[in-house]
mmCIF file of C-alpha atoms and ligand atoms in Angstrom:
data_model
loop_
_atom_site.group_PDB
_atom_site.id
_atom_site.type_symbol
_atom_site.label_atom_id
_atom_site.label_comp_id
_atom_site.label_asym_id
_atom_site.label_seq_id
_atom_site.Cartn_x
_atom_site.Cartn_y
_atom_site.Cartn_z
ATOM 1 C CA MET A 1 82.635 9.403 -3.450
ATOM 2 C CA ASN A 2 83.757 7.534 -6.559
ATOM 3 C CA ASN A 3 80.533 5.593 -6.684
ATOM 4 C CA LEU A 4 78.467 8.681 -7.571
ATOM 5 C CA LYS A 5 78.604 9.745 -11.179
ATOM 6 C CA ILE A 6 77.017 13.151 -11.707
ATOM 7 C CA ILE A 7 75.581 14.153 -15.070
ATOM 8 C CA LYS A 8 74.810 17.872 -15.130
ATOM 9 C CA VAL A 9 72.046 18.799 -17.558
ATOM 10 C CA GLU A 10 70.343 22.048 -18.517
ATOM 11 C CA ASN A 11 66.789 20.922 -17.841
ATOM 12 C CA PRO A 12 64.557 17.889 -17.162
ATOM 13 C CA GLU A 13 64.126 17.353 -20.903
ATOM 14 C CA GLN A 14 67.859 16.877 -21.364
ATOM 15 C CA GLY A 15 67.902 14.691 -18.254
ATOM 16 C CA ALA A 16 65.263 12.469 -19.839
ATOM 17 C CA GLU A 17 67.401 12.160 -22.979
ATOM 18 C CA ASN A 18 70.297 10.959 -20.839
ATOM 19 C CA VAL A 19 68.135 8.355 -19.136
ATOM 20 C CA CYS A 20 66.897 7.210 -22.533
ATOM 21 C CA GLU A 21 70.470 6.781 -23.749
ATOM 22 C CA ILE A 22 71.497 4.771 -20.666
ATOM 23 C CA ILE A 23 68.431 2.528 -20.911
ATOM 24 C CA LYS A 24 69.016 1.994 -24.639
ATOM 25 C CA ASN A 25 72.610 0.872 -23.993
ATOM 26 C CA GLU A 26 71.619 -1.419 -21.154
ATOM 27 C CA LEU A 27 68.838 -2.978 -23.231
ATOM 28 C CA GLU A 28 71.133 -3.524 -26.201
ATOM 29 C CA SER A 29 73.835 -5.079 -24.037
ATOM 30 C CA GLY A 30 71.322 -7.542 -22.587
ATOM 31 C CA ARG A 31 72.118 -6.338 -19.060
ATOM 32 C CA LEU A 32 68.624 -4.982 -18.476
ATOM 33 C CA ASN A 33 65.885 -7.468 -17.711
ATOM 34 C CA VAL A 34 64.305 -6.136 -14.547
ATOM 35 C CA LEU A 35 63.647 -2.422 -14.265
ATOM 36 C CA GLY A 36 62.598 -0.499 -11.191
ATOM 37 C CA LEU A 37 60.297 2.430 -11.932
ATOM 38 C CA ALA A 38 59.261 5.531 -10.026
ATOM 39 C CA THR A 39 56.386 7.994 -10.107
ATOM 40 C CA GLY A 40 56.281 11.757 -9.596
ATOM 41 C CA SER A 41 56.486 14.731 -11.924
ATOM 42 C CA THR A 42 60.228 14.172 -12.358
ATOM 43 C CA MET A 43 59.548 10.956 -14.259
ATOM 44 C CA ILE A 44 57.042 12.345 -16.762
ATOM 45 C CA PRO A 45 59.603 13.637 -19.309
ATOM 46 C CA VAL A 46 61.448 10.308 -19.015
ATOM 47 C CA TYR A 47 58.355 8.248 -19.787
ATOM 48 C CA ASN A 48 57.395 10.657 -22.584
ATOM 49 C CA LYS A 49 60.781 10.026 -24.198
ATOM 50 C CA TRP A 50 60.432 6.275 -23.859
ATOM 51 C CA THR A 51 56.948 6.174 -25.331
ATOM 52 C CA ALA A 52 58.054 8.318 -28.265
ATOM 53 C CA SER A 53 61.094 6.083 -28.866
ATOM 54 C CA ASP A 54 61.508 2.687 -30.466
ATOM 55 C CA LEU A 55 62.866 1.190 -27.233
ATOM 56 C CA ASP A 56 61.629 -2.374 -26.915
ATOM 57 C CA PHE A 57 60.540 -3.264 -23.380
ATOM 58 C CA SER A 58 58.563 -6.342 -24.324
ATOM 59 C CA ASN A 59 60.992 -8.641 -22.476
ATOM 60 C CA ILE A 60 61.273 -6.424 -19.441
ATOM 61 C CA VAL A 61 59.757 -7.010 -16.026
ATOM 62 C CA THR A 62 59.135 -3.852 -13.994
ATOM 63 C CA PHE A 63 58.668 -3.077 -10.326
ATOM 64 C CA ASN A 64 57.330 0.220 -9.065
ATOM 65 C CA LEU A 65 58.704 1.680 -5.874
ATOM 66 C CA ASP A 66 55.480 2.392 -4.055
ATOM 67 C CA GLU A 67 51.709 2.852 -3.961
ATOM 68 C CA TYR A 68 49.267 4.700 -1.708
ATOM 69 C CA ILE A 69 47.162 2.649 0.656
ATOM 70 C CA GLY A 70 43.395 2.785 0.161
ATOM 71 C CA ILE A 71 43.425 4.433 -3.264
ATOM 72 C CA PRO A 72 42.008 2.125 -5.952
ATOM 73 C CA GLU A 73 43.860 1.586 -9.200
ATOM 74 C CA SER A 74 41.025 3.351 -11.044
ATOM 75 C CA SER A 75 41.607 6.603 -9.107
ATOM 76 C CA PRO A 76 43.726 9.221 -10.907
ATOM 77 C CA HIS A 77 45.576 9.626 -7.579
ATOM 78 C CA SER A 78 46.899 6.075 -7.538
ATOM 79 C CA TYR A 79 50.400 5.394 -8.755
ATOM 80 C CA ALA A 80 48.979 2.494 -10.789
ATOM 81 C CA TYR A 81 46.864 5.029 -12.698
ATOM 82 C CA PHE A 82 49.897 7.306 -13.168
ATOM 83 C CA MET A 83 51.922 4.438 -14.625
ATOM 84 C CA SER A 84 49.138 3.364 -17.001
ATOM 85 C CA GLU A 85 48.608 6.905 -18.168
ATOM 86 C CA HIS A 86 52.246 7.774 -18.732
ATOM 87 C CA LEU A 87 53.797 4.465 -19.728
ATOM 88 C CA PHE A 88 52.044 1.121 -19.471
ATOM 89 C CA ASP A 89 49.150 1.967 -21.811
ATOM 90 C CA LYS A 90 51.649 3.084 -24.436
ATOM 91 C CA LYS A 91 54.477 0.552 -24.245
ATOM 92 C CA GLU A 92 54.401 -3.202 -23.978
ATOM 93 C CA PHE A 93 56.207 -4.836 -21.054
ATOM 94 C CA ARG A 94 56.586 -8.505 -20.185
ATOM 95 C CA LYS A 95 55.141 -7.956 -16.720
ATOM 96 C CA THR A 96 54.571 -4.879 -14.575
ATOM 97 C CA ASN A 97 54.400 -4.959 -10.771
ATOM 98 C CA ILE A 98 53.081 -2.304 -8.393
ATOM 99 C CA PRO A 99 52.340 -2.907 -4.710
ATOM 100 C CA ASP A 100 48.606 -3.361 -4.107
ATOM 101 C CA GLY A 101 47.556 -0.607 -1.745
ATOM 102 C CA MET A 102 44.056 -2.091 -1.585
ATOM 103 C CA ALA A 103 45.256 -5.472 -0.331
ATOM 104 C CA GLU A 104 43.267 -6.826 2.591
ATOM 105 C CA ASP A 105 46.417 -7.975 4.357
ATOM 106 C CA LEU A 106 48.995 -5.256 3.841
ATOM 107 C CA VAL A 107 51.779 -7.043 5.699
ATOM 108 C CA GLU A 108 51.307 -10.099 3.520
ATOM 109 C CA GLU A 109 51.314 -7.867 0.418
ATOM 110 C CA CYS A 110 54.619 -6.293 1.499
ATOM 111 C CA GLU A 111 56.204 -9.685 2.095
ATOM 112 C CA ALA A 112 54.978 -11.011 -1.239
ATOM 113 C CA TYR A 113 56.386 -7.946 -3.037
ATOM 114 C CA GLU A 114 59.760 -8.311 -1.340
ATOM 115 C CA ASP A 115 59.815 -12.027 -2.252
ATOM 116 C CA LEU A 116 59.177 -11.121 -5.888
ATOM 117 C CA LEU A 117 62.080 -8.679 -5.775
ATOM 118 C CA LEU A 118 64.335 -11.464 -4.535
ATOM 119 C CA GLU A 119 63.134 -13.667 -7.376
ATOM 120 C CA TYR A 120 63.634 -10.917 -9.975
ATOM 121 C CA PRO A 121 66.622 -8.847 -8.799
ATOM 122 C CA LEU A 122 66.524 -5.303 -10.115
ATOM 123 C CA ASP A 123 69.078 -4.446 -12.785
ATOM 124 C CA ILE A 124 68.290 -0.739 -12.716
ATOM 125 C CA GLN A 125 66.199 1.341 -10.345
ATOM 126 C CA LEU A 126 65.032 4.819 -11.324
ATOM 127 C CA LEU A 127 64.694 7.193 -8.405
ATOM 128 C CA GLY A 128 63.386 10.638 -7.697
ATOM 129 C CA VAL A 129 63.822 12.278 -4.321
ATOM 130 C CA GLY A 130 61.455 14.014 -1.948
ATOM 131 C CA GLU A 131 62.224 17.507 -0.692
ATOM 132 C CA ASN A 132 63.026 16.017 2.719
ATOM 133 C CA GLY A 133 65.376 13.448 1.209
ATOM 134 C CA HIS A 134 62.947 10.523 1.087
ATOM 135 C CA ILE A 135 63.347 7.852 -1.561
ATOM 136 C CA ALA A 136 60.201 6.000 -2.634
ATOM 137 C CA PHE A 137 58.229 6.574 0.598
ATOM 138 C CA ASN A 138 61.129 5.926 2.945
ATOM 139 C CA GLU A 139 60.742 9.013 5.064
ATOM 140 C CA PRO A 140 63.435 10.470 7.361
ATOM 141 C CA GLY A 141 64.084 8.104 10.245
ATOM 142 C CA THR A 142 63.242 4.922 8.306
ATOM 143 C CA PRO A 143 65.746 2.178 9.180
ATOM 144 C CA LEU A 144 68.409 2.092 6.502
ATOM 145 C CA ASP A 145 68.103 -1.691 6.237
ATOM 146 C CA SER A 146 64.312 -1.630 5.695
ATOM 147 C CA VAL A 147 62.589 -3.859 3.158
ATOM 148 C CA THR A 148 59.122 -3.405 1.593
ATOM 149 C CA HIS A 149 56.803 -2.092 4.310
ATOM 150 C CA VAL A 150 53.863 0.122 5.187
ATOM 151 C CA ALA A 151 55.035 3.712 5.603
ATOM 152 C CA GLN A 152 53.487 6.636 7.402
ATOM 153 C CA LEU A 153 53.953 9.794 5.333
ATOM 154 C CA THR A 154 55.398 12.856 7.069
ATOM 155 C CA GLU A 155 53.728 16.264 7.319
ATOM 156 C CA SER A 156 56.292 17.591 4.860
ATOM 157 C CA THR A 157 55.381 14.992 2.226
ATOM 158 C CA LEU A 158 51.638 15.422 2.831
ATOM 159 C CA GLY A 159 52.116 19.148 2.289
ATOM 160 C CA VAL A 160 53.904 18.595 -1.029
ATOM 161 C CA ASN A 161 51.283 16.028 -2.112
ATOM 162 C CA SER A 162 48.352 18.291 -1.242
ATOM 163 C CA GLN A 163 48.839 20.158 -4.543
ATOM 164 C CA TYR A 164 47.497 17.082 -6.361
ATOM 165 C CA PHE A 165 44.285 16.830 -4.314
ATOM 166 C CA GLU A 166 41.150 18.970 -4.219
ATOM 167 C CA ASN A 167 40.157 20.598 -0.920
ATOM 168 C CA ASP A 168 37.481 18.023 -0.120
ATOM 169 C CA GLU A 169 39.657 15.025 -0.981
ATOM 170 C CA LYS A 170 41.484 13.115 1.693
ATOM 171 C CA ILE A 171 45.221 12.893 1.071
ATOM 172 C CA PRO A 172 46.516 9.368 1.726
ATOM 173 C CA GLU A 173 48.721 9.242 4.798
ATOM 174 C CA THR A 174 50.123 5.758 4.337
ATOM 175 C CA ALA A 175 51.705 3.843 1.491
ATOM 176 C CA ILE A 176 53.375 0.559 0.682
ATOM 177 C CA THR A 177 56.963 1.233 -0.239
ATOM 178 C CA MET A 178 60.026 -0.741 -1.189
ATOM 179 C CA GLY A 179 62.477 -0.363 1.659
ATOM 180 C CA ILE A 180 65.844 1.329 1.508
ATOM 181 C CA SER A 181 67.552 -2.062 1.433
ATOM 182 C CA SER A 182 65.214 -3.282 -1.357
ATOM 183 C CA ILE A 183 66.197 -0.237 -3.429
ATOM 184 C CA LEU A 184 69.901 -0.606 -2.715
ATOM 185 C CA GLY A 185 69.608 -4.179 -3.997
ATOM 186 C CA ALA A 186 69.391 -2.890 -7.570
ATOM 187 C CA LYS A 187 72.614 -3.256 -9.570
ATOM 188 C CA LYS A 188 72.441 0.302 -10.850
ATOM 189 C CA LEU A 189 70.632 3.342 -9.467
ATOM 190 C CA ILE A 190 69.671 6.350 -11.571
ATOM 191 C CA LEU A 191 68.640 9.316 -9.451
ATOM 192 C CA LEU A 192 66.925 12.310 -11.041
ATOM 193 C CA ALA A 193 66.685 15.640 -9.216
ATOM 194 C CA PHE A 194 65.568 18.840 -10.880
ATOM 195 C CA GLY A 195 64.946 22.281 -9.447
ATOM 196 C CA GLU A 196 65.896 24.198 -6.315
ATOM 197 C CA LYS A 197 63.430 22.271 -4.147
ATOM 198 C CA LYS A 198 65.722 19.254 -4.428
ATOM 199 C CA ARG A 199 68.911 21.128 -3.547
ATOM 200 C CA ALA A 200 68.864 20.345 0.184
ATOM 201 C CA ALA A 201 68.553 16.602 -0.463
ATOM 202 C CA ILE A 202 71.291 16.527 -3.098
ATOM 203 C CA THR A 203 73.574 18.686 -0.932
ATOM 204 C CA LYS A 204 73.132 16.222 1.966
ATOM 205 C CA LEU A 205 73.973 13.330 -0.320
ATOM 206 C CA LEU A 206 77.105 15.009 -1.604
ATOM 207 C CA GLU A 207 78.246 15.857 1.922
ATOM 208 C CA GLY A 208 79.140 12.203 2.116
ATOM 209 C CA ASN A 209 77.683 11.083 5.457
ATOM 210 C CA VAL A 210 75.071 8.333 5.614
ATOM 211 C CA THR A 211 72.246 9.257 7.994
ATOM 212 C CA ALA A 212 68.717 7.888 8.411
ATOM 213 C CA GLN A 213 67.517 11.493 8.748
ATOM 214 C CA TRP A 214 68.227 11.856 4.996
ATOM 215 C CA PRO A 215 67.383 8.473 3.427
ATOM 216 C CA ILE A 216 68.896 9.597 0.111
ATOM 217 C CA THR A 217 72.355 9.494 1.740
ATOM 218 C CA LYS A 218 72.216 5.698 1.825
ATOM 219 C CA LEU A 219 73.039 5.822 -1.891
ATOM 220 C CA LEU A 220 76.599 6.505 -0.762
ATOM 221 C CA ASP A 221 76.827 2.813 0.159
ATOM 222 C CA HIS A 222 75.987 1.679 -3.388
ATOM 223 C CA ASP A 223 78.734 1.191 -5.956
ATOM 224 C CA ASP A 224 76.891 2.254 -9.119
ATOM 225 C CA VAL A 225 74.866 5.457 -8.829
ATOM 226 C CA ILE A 226 74.210 7.974 -11.579
ATOM 227 C CA ILE A 227 72.814 11.342 -10.521
ATOM 228 C CA ILE A 228 71.181 13.379 -13.257
ATOM 229 C CA THR A 229 70.503 16.941 -12.163
ATOM 230 C CA ASP A 230 70.156 20.499 -13.408
ATOM 231 C CA LEU A 231 71.504 21.879 -10.133
ATOM 232 C CA GLU A 232 74.912 23.539 -10.045
ATOM 233 C CA ILE A 233 76.546 21.563 -7.252
HETATM 234 C C1 GLP B 301 56.787 10.828 -4.099
HETATM 235 C C2 GLP B 301 57.278 9.466 -4.538
HETATM 236 C C3 GLP B 301 58.785 9.463 -4.738
HETATM 237 C C4 GLP B 301 59.187 10.645 -5.614
HETATM 238 C C5 GLP B 301 58.769 11.936 -4.969
HETATM 239 C C6 GLP B 301 59.183 13.161 -5.759
HETATM 240 O O1 GLP B 301 57.040 11.032 -2.757
HETATM 241 N N1 GLP B 301 56.932 8.454 -3.588
HETATM 242 O O2 GLP B 301 59.180 8.235 -5.329
HETATM 243 O O3 GLP B 301 60.590 10.620 -5.791
HETATM 244 O O4 GLP B 301 57.351 11.896 -4.846
HETATM 245 O O5 GLP B 301 58.176 13.576 -6.634
HETATM 246 P P1 GLP B 301 58.379 14.661 -7.783
HETATM 247 O O6 GLP B 301 59.115 13.978 -8.870
HETATM 248 O O7 GLP B 301 56.980 15.017 -8.193
HETATM 249 O O8 GLP B 301 59.139 15.786 -7.193
#
């Protein structure tokens, strides 16, 4: 498992500092032009560090992993809103891309997003992981060679997501997500996993067997993966 480099940190804050350092080096070396971004609570300390830093992203094109279907950009539940709030309103980028979950033709939107990814190959992709081992919204059972597609969220993920919604609000059950193959296309992957809830997924990954039941395990087939975690593993 030489392709997985593990950085053990004390807490998410320290993890965010590590990400900041890696991004700084990649920016300075000129290797970073296209950056894949993620949402979720794991990413908040990372984006806080970036916005408080003097990192210059003005030449960087970004692609987000995923977006809920049927949730407008103006809704605090959309990933577009999350990105504006935590990063895009505070730092200048050359161009930011997020799948349009309100698109009339979702299949066309997925194809267009995948085409853009081919045009702008990802230099780095940031990743969190779901408790069930999903990456982006590639849930267990998703074909390992999938590209950007419409995903049905599992009961497990809906349960985790319910904490962000009020009782009378409908939790989105579908999303547009980069596929596992789209993600693996990035030159470098940085996976962040903090807290006991992520232990099962990280343990599966470190067991060393690629299985569609744990999408995270596909990272074993990539040759440049950095795992930043506070878990003793
Ligand atoms: C969602 C996102 C994933 C993210 C996961 C973990 O499912 N689609 O990209 O990795 O949440 O979220 P958190 O960081 O809040 O644990």
